[in-house]
Amino acid sequence: MGMPKLSSFSQQQRVFTEKTRRKMRGLKLVERFKSIQVHALNSEATSRRNKATGEARAITIRSLVSKSKSNTTTTTTTTTTTTNSAIANLVVPLQLPSADTLEPSIEPYLKPTNLVEALAELYHRLECCCLQSEKKTSLCVEQFTLLRSLGDQKLLRRCLRTARQNAEDVLSKVVLSAWLRFERREDELEGVSSMDCGGCVLECPKVNLVKGFSPCSINDRCQCPQGTKEETSNEESVFLCLPDEEKKDVSFCIGSEEIDCVKWRIAALSDPFKAMLYGGFAESKMRKIDFSKNGISSKGMRAVELYSRAKRLDFFCAMTVLELLSFANSFCCEEMKAACDAHLASFVGSVDDALILIDYGLEERAPLLVASCLQVLLRELPNSLHNSKVMNVFCSSEGMKRLAMVGYDSFLLYYFLSQVAMEEIMVSETTLMLLERLGECATERWQKALAFHQLGCVLLERKQYKEAQHSFEVAAEAGHVYSVAGVARTKYKQGQPYSAYKLISSLIFEHKPAGWMYQERALYNMGREKSFDLDVATELDPSLSFPYKYRALAKVEEKHIKAGILELDKIIGFKLSPDCLEVRARMFIALKDYGSAIKDIRALLTLEPNYITSNEKISGKYLVHLLSHVVQQKSQAECWMQLYEQWSSVDDVGSLAIIHQMLENEPGKSLLEFRQSLLLLRLNCQKAAMRSLRMARNHSSSLQERLIYEGWILYDTGYRDEALARVDRSITIQRSFEAYFLKAYVLADTSMDPESASYVIELLEEALKCPSDGLRKGQIVVILILQRHAMRMPLQLGTQELIKV
């Protein structure tokens, strides 16, 4: 990850300006950094501002009490008392935080100083290794890692899918297949088992256990659902598969029992047996051989004899096959071991099975059996993350050493596990241990940088600053410049603000400036210099939310709350951020604009249903409950009218809030959840959109409707053919607007040659013939007009039909 030096005149001029500023500040700057607390230059002005801040923040949620009393005169006395008591019991006031208490988070991603150059260089490497599928898998995972900071879920899933398509070894197939399922969060889909195939070859649990790369079959539909279950062999089938009766010329004695065997067939099982029975050993001349001390039961030896003739294992129960596996290991019967390994792998169907059989697999070094057990555990994520027995397999150093015995101490495995853990509970012990194992597995520089940077982020959140500093330093030494920001932050937390300031300043002078560099330095700066750094940060990277929040709160502290709201509007207009919505909602409460406040909180809860406020740790749902008593609630019909108005005026936050309220009135209404997902997709909130789609699918009232929602989920995760199959099934059951629209949408995204474009237009016109609301039909009319205009075709809709729509 080479870091280019400053070269352009404007960059050199900025460096010169920075150096001049530092010289002018001189020793005064050093004095300012001598204490841990950050002070303003003018202490008198600071005290005046703090006084004003206290007055501005004095408006709390308790002010809702008086409003609540006037608006609830028609309710019963009991209800009023309960509501007021609930608000009054909110001991900690819901106040605006001070601007100087804000801190931007250190993001747990790799962030090259020049992302475009890093991606271009990686793309060149991908082109050069087009014939080496194993290497390509690793590069696709690296590409996934570089793109994570952008937050584009579709792009990330495409990287994972390409990595899975090129995977050769069983473990990579198992991990990447489970990762794709996790990204789609199939654990939240009702009626879907973790081991279901779903028709996708790339995610089929049986295909994953087959070693090798088959580029021709990766896009085929899996035949698992159509396959018939193998019948258990009976005595007749056993007899039919055996060769003609042969002379049994050797007996193995176990205790008082004798197991007669065909000598040459036993010898054919392995070289040790061949040497024992036909070499210079005493056993070669014996008719009866004592086998009592070789760790196998008489039942097991009979199974060995039967296998030596039939070369099949489906006659035996799992425990017998386990005994055969141990026997095969002891006597180097490689063919028998491989057969036992594969056969036992097919028995693993649940977490309980996996936890029992994985110990046998690791002890006997059976890679397929271990892979099958891992597959079940990984496909049950994130639920299996909370099972202590499962985590014992992965988290401890001992567990990793055992996995190493079968070659499964894989960076890819621990990468997936650690990412799931970070999404679930970032500061947990499980997350910490998995990241430590990830660092131990890292072999390449980018892997080491990622592992230690993420470990530093977790330790920073846990307030283990010294350990976090060490992790960030290791990541920085591996070439990850962004980790230097983590080093600076930990120094700042340990009472070394000036050291942190100098560290980030040196970064700005030595590398191509990035927004995060100026944002980080602003944290250690003050006064005009702080404002200057934040303005430059916004100029270089407008998507950083911290500068907007700081400027907004600074305006509030100057008693310009409306100006603060306008500042937040700038970023909310193009990037819906839960933390910005929360701050803006607090500002609306300060202005007693409770209608706008509840609108922002409802939109926030659409993005993160379990959101908890940053300072007071109050749930967003409870805030809605409190504010709903002082804001007039609308009926469902009024909500529909308002939704039409806000959708038409492109008020996205307002539309999200209205749909959230409508779902409160009618919980589990799949039509509303689907509409919510479409709006979230338009706002590029892909994770939230997928969650709404899953809820719509779970709450669908018919098979025809469920197939449409499943089609959208499959399309959004890259499975277009599967999506079209779901749509065609839905249309067969019942023609509907949404089915035709989805089919047209998928085909338009797949190919837009003139013939395909004409077919898409036909599908859209069919959709208009089906019942739907005006908003959805209006979208199709606009698409049709644009499509026909592009193809120089007349619009087939009459004036009256257009007016109706």
XYZ file of C-alpha atoms in Angstrom, residues 15-16 54 82 97 132 175 279 355 455 532 549 658 686 698 748 798:
17
model
C 1.722 22.312 3.152
C 3.380 25.733 3.218
C -26.096 25.464 29.727
C -49.313 7.442 33.918
C -24.246 17.179 23.897
C -5.225 -19.377 -10.998
C -16.855 -20.300 4.556
C 5.810 -60.201 4.404
C -20.371 -30.467 18.222
C -8.316 -5.447 17.165
C -10.334 25.283 9.563
C -22.443 17.588 13.802
C -45.196 7.925 7.993
C -29.379 -1.414 1.532
C -42.280 -13.396 6.605
C -33.847 -4.575 -17.827
C -54.657 7.020 -23.529
